One Martini backbone bead per residue (centre of mass of N, CA, C, O) as a GRO file, in nm:
protein
  342
    1UNK     BB    1   0.096   0.036   0.023
    2UNK     BB    2   0.043   0.366  -0.051
    3UNK     BB    3   0.173   0.682   0.069
    4UNK     BB    4   0.227   1.013   0.099
    5UNK     BB    5   0.445   0.972   0.364
    6UNK     BB    6   0.484   0.663   0.482
    7UNK     BB    7   0.286   0.671   0.713
    8UNK     BB    8   0.197   0.447   0.980
    9UNK     BB    9   0.056   0.236   1.184
   10UNK     BB   10   0.077   0.081   1.457
   11UNK     BB   11  -0.007  -0.208   1.604
   12UNK     BB   12  -0.123  -0.084   1.858
   13UNK     BB   13  -0.325   0.104   1.715
   14UNK     BB   14  -0.482  -0.104   1.554
   15UNK     BB   15  -0.576  -0.270   1.799
   16UNK     BB   16  -0.725  -0.036   1.936
   17UNK     BB   17  -0.925   0.025   1.719
   18UNK     BB   18  -1.064  -0.255   1.731
   19UNK     BB   19  -1.147  -0.220   2.050
   20UNK     BB   20  -1.306   0.079   2.029
   21UNK     BB   21  -1.602  -0.008   1.886
   22UNK     BB   22  -1.799  -0.088   2.154
   23UNK     BB   23  -1.841   0.202   2.341
   24UNK     BB   24  -1.617   0.253   2.575
   25UNK     BB   25  -1.490   0.465   2.389
   26UNK     BB   26  -1.454   0.823   2.334
   27UNK     BB   27  -1.129   0.888   2.322
   28UNK     BB   28  -0.862   0.961   2.070
   29UNK     BB   29  -0.512   1.004   2.060
   30UNK     BB   30  -0.307   1.106   1.777
   31UNK     BB   31   0.034   1.076   1.670
   32UNK     BB   32   0.350   1.178   1.540
   33UNK     BB   33   0.620   0.932   1.573
   34UNK     BB   34   0.879   0.831   1.414
   35UNK     BB   35   0.703   0.778   1.146
   36UNK     BB   36   0.437   0.734   1.328
   37UNK     BB   37   0.129   0.617   1.429
   38UNK     BB   38   0.017   0.696   1.762
   39UNK     BB   39  -0.079   0.622   2.077
   40UNK     BB   40  -0.143   0.850   2.343
   41UNK     BB   41  -0.463   0.866   2.414
   42UNK     BB   42  -0.746   0.779   2.634
   43UNK     BB   43  -1.115   0.764   2.683
   44UNK     BB   44  -1.390   0.703   2.855
   45UNK     BB   45  -1.710   0.662   2.901
   46UNK     BB   46  -1.960   0.861   3.088
   47UNK     BB   47  -2.161   1.010   2.908
   48UNK     BB   48  -2.263   1.188   2.690
   49UNK     BB   49  -2.134   1.337   2.419
   50UNK     BB   50  -2.185   1.628   2.527
   51UNK     BB   51  -2.073   1.593   2.816
   52UNK     BB   52  -1.773   1.490   2.723
   53UNK     BB   53  -1.640   1.677   2.523
   54UNK     BB   54  -1.482   1.917   2.662
   55UNK     BB   55  -1.349   1.739   2.886
   56UNK     BB   56  -1.184   1.551   2.664
   57UNK     BB   57  -1.072   1.735   2.428
   58UNK     BB   58  -0.927   2.004   2.521
   59UNK     BB   59  -0.679   1.876   2.689
   60UNK     BB   60  -0.541   1.754   2.411
   61UNK     BB   61  -0.465   2.052   2.329
   62UNK     BB   62  -0.194   2.200   2.194
   63UNK     BB   63  -0.073   2.519   2.109
   64UNK     BB   64   0.198   2.394   1.909
   65UNK     BB   65   0.056   2.107   1.835
   66UNK     BB   66  -0.033   1.872   1.645
   67UNK     BB   67  -0.338   1.665   1.608
   68UNK     BB   68  -0.542   1.378   1.676
   69UNK     BB   69  -0.909   1.331   1.722
   70UNK     BB   70  -1.121   1.089   1.842
   71UNK     BB   71  -1.488   1.110   1.850
   72UNK     BB   72  -1.759   0.963   2.004
   73UNK     BB   73  -2.068   0.899   1.930
   74UNK     BB   74  -2.412   0.779   1.977
   75UNK     BB   75  -2.428   0.713   1.695
   76UNK     BB   76  -2.531   0.503   1.412
   77UNK     BB   77  -2.438   0.274   1.172
   78UNK     BB   78  -2.382  -0.017   0.982
   79UNK     BB   79  -2.076  -0.017   1.135
   80UNK     BB   80  -2.152   0.168   1.384
   81UNK     BB   81  -2.010   0.391   1.538
   82UNK     BB   82  -1.974   0.734   1.535
   83UNK     BB   83  -1.723   0.974   1.421
   84UNK     BB   84  -1.487   1.229   1.501
   85UNK     BB   85  -1.238   1.410   1.319
   86UNK     BB   86  -0.978   1.590   1.469
   87UNK     BB   87  -0.784   1.857   1.326
   88UNK     BB   88  -0.500   1.986   1.490
   89UNK     BB   89  -0.368   2.320   1.373
   90UNK     BB   90  -0.200   2.546   1.494
   91UNK     BB   91  -0.074   2.846   1.399
   92UNK     BB   92   0.217   2.802   1.576
   93UNK     BB   93   0.302   2.573   1.425
   94UNK     BB   94   0.500   2.405   1.240
   95UNK     BB   95   0.500   2.374   0.907
   96UNK     BB   96   0.590   2.080   0.881
   97UNK     BB   97   0.371   1.968   1.067
   98UNK     BB   98   0.129   2.058   0.910
   99UNK     BB   99   0.198   1.899   0.650
  100UNK     BB  100   0.215   1.616   0.774
  101UNK     BB  101  -0.074   1.598   0.887
  102UNK     BB  102  -0.225   1.655   0.624
  103UNK     BB  103  -0.090   1.409   0.456
  104UNK     BB  104  -0.190   1.175   0.682
  105UNK     BB  105  -0.501   1.170   0.719
  106UNK     BB  106  -0.591   0.957   0.506
  107UNK     BB  107  -0.442   0.722   0.637
  108UNK     BB  108  -0.585   0.729   0.911
  109UNK     BB  109  -0.872   0.672   0.804
  110UNK     BB  110  -0.804   0.391   0.695
  111UNK     BB  111  -0.710   0.264   0.960
  112UNK     BB  112  -0.988   0.312   1.109
  113UNK     BB  113  -1.241   0.378   0.916
  114UNK     BB  114  -1.429   0.570   0.715
  115UNK     BB  115  -1.730   0.466   0.770
  116UNK     BB  116  -1.720   0.596   1.086
  117UNK     BB  117  -1.679   0.886   0.972
  118UNK     BB  118  -1.886   1.161   0.987
  119UNK     BB  119  -1.668   1.390   1.069
  120UNK     BB  120  -1.472   1.677   0.979
  121UNK     BB  121  -1.255   1.861   1.201
  122UNK     BB  122  -1.117   2.190   1.200
  123UNK     BB  123  -0.832   2.343   1.386
  124UNK     BB  124  -0.657   2.652   1.523
  125UNK     BB  125  -0.867   2.702   1.746
  126UNK     BB  126  -1.061   2.615   2.012
  127UNK     BB  127  -1.332   2.735   1.901
  128UNK     BB  128  -1.353   2.524   1.662
  129UNK     BB  129  -1.361   2.247   1.884
  130UNK     BB  130  -1.586   2.286   2.038
  131UNK     BB  131  -1.904   2.218   2.089
  132UNK     BB  132  -1.998   2.481   1.955
  133UNK     BB  133  -1.815   2.456   1.704
  134UNK     BB  134  -1.937   2.190   1.602
  135UNK     BB  135  -2.230   2.295   1.569
  136UNK     BB  136  -2.157   2.514   1.364
  137UNK     BB  137  -2.048   2.319   1.154
  138UNK     BB  138  -2.317   2.172   1.102
  139UNK     BB  139  -2.474   2.416   1.005
  140UNK     BB  140  -2.282   2.489   0.769
  141UNK     BB  141  -2.311   2.218   0.616
  142UNK     BB  142  -2.640   2.250   0.575
  143UNK     BB  143  -2.582   2.542   0.454
  144UNK     BB  144  -2.620   2.670   0.166
  145UNK     BB  145  -2.523   2.880  -0.046
  146UNK     BB  146  -2.604   3.125  -0.230
  147UNK     BB  147  -2.789   3.076  -0.540
  148UNK     BB  148  -2.846   3.051  -0.845
  149UNK     BB  149  -3.023   2.872  -1.062
  150UNK     BB  150  -2.782   2.780  -1.233
  151UNK     BB  151  -2.604   2.683  -0.995
  152UNK     BB  152  -2.802   2.470  -0.887
  153UNK     BB  153  -2.815   2.294  -1.139
  154UNK     BB  154  -2.512   2.234  -1.149
  155UNK     BB  155  -2.493   2.097  -0.873
  156UNK     BB  156  -2.688   1.864  -0.934
  157UNK     BB  157  -2.528   1.745  -1.168
  158UNK     BB  158  -2.266   1.688  -1.013
  159UNK     BB  159  -2.388   1.500  -0.800
  160UNK     BB  160  -2.494   1.290  -1.004
  161UNK     BB  161  -2.198   1.223  -1.126
  162UNK     BB  162  -2.047   1.137  -0.834
  163UNK     BB  163  -2.208   0.911  -0.780
  164UNK     BB  164  -2.206   0.532  -0.752
  165UNK     BB  165  -2.523   0.308  -0.680
  166UNK     BB  166  -2.972  -0.016  -0.817
  167UNK     BB  167  -3.297  -0.047  -0.733
  168UNK     BB  168  -3.553  -0.165  -0.546
  169UNK     BB  169  -3.353  -0.192  -0.259
  170UNK     BB  170  -3.136   0.020  -0.368
  171UNK     BB  171  -2.900   0.274  -0.365
  172UNK     BB  172  -2.794   0.422  -0.684
  173UNK     BB  173  -2.528   0.554  -0.899
  174UNK     BB  174  -2.502   0.656  -1.233
  175UNK     BB  175  -2.455   0.796  -1.537
  176UNK     BB  176  -2.774   0.760  -1.597
  177UNK     BB  177  -2.845   0.780  -1.279
  178UNK     BB  178  -3.085   0.778  -1.016
  179UNK     BB  179  -3.161   0.530  -0.759
  180UNK     BB  180  -3.433   0.460  -0.571
  181UNK     BB  181  -3.596   0.312  -0.345
  182UNK     BB  182  -3.870   0.090  -0.311
  183UNK     BB  183  -4.143   0.042  -0.159
  184UNK     BB  184  -4.344  -0.219  -0.070
  185UNK     BB  185  -4.621  -0.110  -0.161
  186UNK     BB  186  -4.531  -0.050  -0.452
  187UNK     BB  187  -4.438  -0.333  -0.532
  188UNK     BB  188  -4.709  -0.478  -0.492
  189UNK     BB  189  -4.865  -0.309  -0.711
  190UNK     BB  190  -4.680  -0.372  -0.948
  191UNK     BB  191  -4.736  -0.674  -0.945
  192UNK     BB  192  -5.040  -0.645  -0.994
  193UNK     BB  193  -5.011  -0.511  -1.265
  194UNK     BB  194  -4.859  -0.741  -1.404
  195UNK     BB  195  -5.110  -0.954  -1.321
  196UNK     BB  196  -5.397  -0.776  -1.352
  197UNK     BB  197  -5.531  -0.655  -1.077
  198UNK     BB  198  -5.433  -0.379  -1.188
  199UNK     BB  199  -5.423  -0.067  -1.401
  200UNK     BB  200  -5.307   0.145  -1.171
  201UNK     BB  201  -5.000   0.338  -1.097
  202UNK     BB  202  -4.874   0.570  -0.852
  203UNK     BB  203  -4.570   0.768  -0.817
  204UNK     BB  204  -4.339   0.898  -0.564
  205UNK     BB  205  -4.095   1.128  -0.446
  206UNK     BB  206  -3.902   1.132  -0.156
  207UNK     BB  207  -3.669   1.361  -0.092
  208UNK     BB  208  -3.588   1.317   0.203
  209UNK     BB  209  -3.571   0.986   0.182
  210UNK     BB  210  -3.503   0.873  -0.098
  211UNK     BB  211  -3.789   0.759  -0.215
  212UNK     BB  212  -4.031   0.536  -0.355
  213UNK     BB  213  -4.379   0.589  -0.357
  214UNK     BB  214  -4.700   0.533  -0.304
  215UNK     BB  215  -4.989   0.715  -0.417
  216UNK     BB  216  -5.164   0.517  -0.616
  217UNK     BB  217  -5.450   0.296  -0.695
  218UNK     BB  218  -5.630   0.112  -0.968
  219UNK     BB  219  -5.932   0.056  -1.158
  220UNK     BB  220  -5.915   0.181  -1.485
  221UNK     BB  221  -5.990   0.382  -1.751
  222UNK     BB  222  -5.902   0.588  -2.000
  223UNK     BB  223  -6.125   0.815  -1.919
  224UNK     BB  224  -5.972   0.839  -1.615
  225UNK     BB  225  -5.667   0.923  -1.644
  226UNK     BB  226  -5.649   1.238  -1.656
  227UNK     BB  227  -5.751   1.281  -1.350
  228UNK     BB  228  -5.465   1.155  -1.224
  229UNK     BB  229  -5.311   1.418  -1.301
  230UNK     BB  230  -5.120   1.633  -1.161
  231UNK     BB  231  -5.081   2.003  -1.145
  232UNK     BB  232  -4.839   2.025  -0.886
  233UNK     BB  233  -4.691   1.737  -0.953
  234UNK     BB  234  -4.482   1.493  -0.992
  235UNK     BB  235  -4.501   1.171  -1.179
  236UNK     BB  236  -4.554   0.824  -1.185
  237UNK     BB  237  -4.703   0.608  -1.442
  238UNK     BB  238  -4.906   0.305  -1.465
  239UNK     BB  239  -5.077   0.167  -1.760
  240UNK     BB  240  -5.334  -0.046  -1.874
  241UNK     BB  241  -5.386  -0.085  -2.220
  242UNK     BB  242  -5.689  -0.176  -2.361
  243UNK     BB  243  -5.682  -0.337  -2.691
  244UNK     BB  244  -5.724  -0.341  -3.042
  245UNK     BB  245  -5.505  -0.514  -3.296
  246UNK     BB  246  -5.526  -0.679  -3.572
  247UNK     BB  247  -5.725  -0.893  -3.403
  248UNK     BB  248  -5.595  -0.819  -3.125
  249UNK     BB  249  -5.571  -0.846  -2.775
  250UNK     BB  250  -5.438  -0.586  -2.568
  251UNK     BB  251  -5.193  -0.533  -2.282
  252UNK     BB  252  -5.050  -0.228  -2.238
  253UNK     BB  253  -4.777  -0.089  -2.082
  254UNK     BB  254  -4.769   0.247  -1.960
  255UNK     BB  255  -4.542   0.511  -1.928
  256UNK     BB  256  -4.580   0.810  -1.717
  257UNK     BB  257  -4.434   1.137  -1.720
  258UNK     BB  258  -4.524   1.394  -1.499
  259UNK     BB  259  -4.462   1.757  -1.568
  260UNK     BB  260  -4.577   2.073  -1.450
  261UNK     BB  261  -4.352   2.230  -1.538
  262UNK     BB  262  -4.270   2.524  -1.326
  263UNK     BB  263  -4.425   2.428  -1.053
  264UNK     BB  264  -4.155   2.306  -0.987
  265UNK     BB  265  -3.875   2.230  -0.862
  266UNK     BB  266  -3.559   2.173  -0.946
  267UNK     BB  267  -3.518   1.917  -0.778
  268UNK     BB  268  -3.758   1.761  -0.886
  269UNK     BB  269  -3.680   1.761  -1.183
  270UNK     BB  270  -3.406   1.621  -1.147
  271UNK     BB  271  -3.495   1.359  -0.999
  272UNK     BB  272  -3.707   1.249  -1.196
  273UNK     BB  273  -3.516   1.242  -1.438
  274UNK     BB  274  -3.286   1.062  -1.305
  275UNK     BB  275  -3.479   0.810  -1.214
  276UNK     BB  276  -3.624   0.695  -1.462
  277UNK     BB  277  -3.433   0.488  -1.600
  278UNK     BB  278  -3.365   0.306  -1.353
  279UNK     BB  279  -3.659   0.238  -1.288
  280UNK     BB  280  -3.723   0.091  -1.556
  281UNK     BB  281  -3.501  -0.119  -1.529
  282UNK     BB  282  -3.609  -0.242  -1.264
  283UNK     BB  283  -3.883  -0.337  -1.366
  284UNK     BB  284  -3.772  -0.539  -1.576
  285UNK     BB  285  -3.544  -0.696  -1.415
  286UNK     BB  286  -3.702  -0.741  -1.120
  287UNK     BB  287  -4.035  -0.751  -1.210
  288UNK     BB  288  -4.116  -0.811  -1.518
  289UNK     BB  289  -4.182  -0.529  -1.661
  290UNK     BB  290  -4.328  -0.439  -1.965
  291UNK     BB  291  -4.276  -0.154  -2.156
  292UNK     BB  292  -4.431  -0.022  -2.445
  293UNK     BB  293  -4.447   0.289  -2.339
  294UNK     BB  294  -4.302   0.622  -2.328
  295UNK     BB  295  -4.410   0.917  -2.149
  296UNK     BB  296  -4.429   1.284  -2.174
  297UNK     BB  297  -4.600   1.522  -1.959
  298UNK     BB  298  -4.786   1.802  -1.825
  299UNK     BB  299  -5.076   1.682  -1.881
  300UNK     BB  300  -5.399   1.506  -1.921
  301UNK     BB  301  -5.548   1.609  -2.186
  302UNK     BB  302  -5.413   1.391  -2.407
  303UNK     BB  303  -5.539   1.135  -2.259
  304UNK     BB  304  -5.642   0.912  -2.494
  305UNK     BB  305  -5.729   0.663  -2.691
  306UNK     BB  306  -5.593   0.773  -2.953
  307UNK     BB  307  -5.322   0.852  -2.838
  308UNK     BB  308  -5.226   0.574  -2.736
  309UNK     BB  309  -5.266   0.420  -2.996
  310UNK     BB  310  -5.066   0.596  -3.171
  311UNK     BB  311  -4.817   0.544  -2.990
  312UNK     BB  312  -4.822   0.228  -3.029
  313UNK     BB  313  -4.959   0.272  -3.342
  314UNK     BB  314  -4.836   0.410  -3.585
  315UNK     BB  315  -4.904   0.540  -3.861
  316UNK     BB  316  -4.876   0.473  -4.174
  317UNK     BB  317  -4.712   0.572  -4.437
  318UNK     BB  318  -4.783   0.730  -4.713
  319UNK     BB  319  -4.718   0.707  -5.022
  320UNK     BB  320  -4.499   0.896  -5.209
  321UNK     BB  321  -4.401   1.074  -5.454
  322UNK     BB  322  -4.146   1.042  -5.684
  323UNK     BB  323  -3.890   1.258  -5.743
  324UNK     BB  324  -3.690   1.372  -5.969
  325UNK     BB  325  -3.371   1.445  -5.991
  326UNK     BB  326  -3.198   1.688  -6.083
  327UNK     BB  327  -2.972   1.761  -6.299
  328UNK     BB  328  -2.671   1.850  -6.332
  329UNK     BB  329  -2.482   2.058  -6.467
  330UNK     BB  330  -2.344   1.891  -6.752
  331UNK     BB  331  -2.499   1.578  -6.715
  332UNK     BB  332  -2.636   1.554  -6.962
  333UNK     BB  333  -2.702   1.518  -7.262
  334UNK     BB  334  -2.560   1.579  -7.545
  335UNK     BB  335  -2.564   1.839  -7.750
  336UNK     BB  336  -2.687   1.914  -8.076
  337UNK     BB  337  -2.609   2.104  -8.369
  338UNK     BB  338  -2.805   2.187  -8.633
  339UNK     BB  339  -2.738   2.235  -8.972
  340UNK     BB  340  -2.848   2.427  -9.249
  341UNK     BB  341  -2.866   2.409  -9.585
  342UNK     BB  342  -2.918   2.670  -9.821
   0.00000   0.00000   0.00000
């Protein structure tokens, strides 16, 4: 394994990291000594994370020496307890030390386990890393700077392109778009649609939860479809269109993406657009639902029997007369000039 500085954790520190994840340890101080990351101090849990914070963190910070402090929160993710990594680099510490600690931080995170580090907190004065300073950091992280509409759209596009994992039950992002998990109620109704038990399912994206939820379902006919399209919110719709074509009775599943113009926020427009393709791929690959036609509309006014029929079975073009292409100048038969003898 290659590292930016060549500095790695000692075996003692690695072993301590492994033992410290059970919730008994609240604070770990790590420093760089003799080209190694070493365990300097640790403290056990006494109260809640807020009660322990200033009492355990602040005494570990020296005025002229950088250091790292891992501080355990009381919250958990799927890997265990979540931690804050405090990178302390006081203004008056030697420049070489500042550079060394900055360059080694990524290595330290790998040694500890990046998946359990919830926040990175940087401080040059103690006010930056007190409990109040940490809470201010959280507020600042969650509050985006004021942006123009164009800047916000650009930010959404960049976020969409940089995430990495799709499916009915997992969230993933690819270059083709973002896929949110679909809740169980929606999956059950989609399966019923596939099996012919219902003819209509409407789905909505919960932006806060980043999930696709069931909005409504029913057995309806084509003349009732237009009334199901909201005028103030985007939606995904799946409708089984029953009709006859060339002597056969067909039940074609049509996907309709309704987006009522600019009545919706930029984020809604971006998310619905980004989720559409992965959602349709998941329907076919994981639920076995074959979509015969995909439509995008602003409102339900055009959703009629004739409209869906013509979208599924476009009228054949009537043969048009073929016009001869004019010959280019100088490419026709050679002209001859006849002279008459008088």
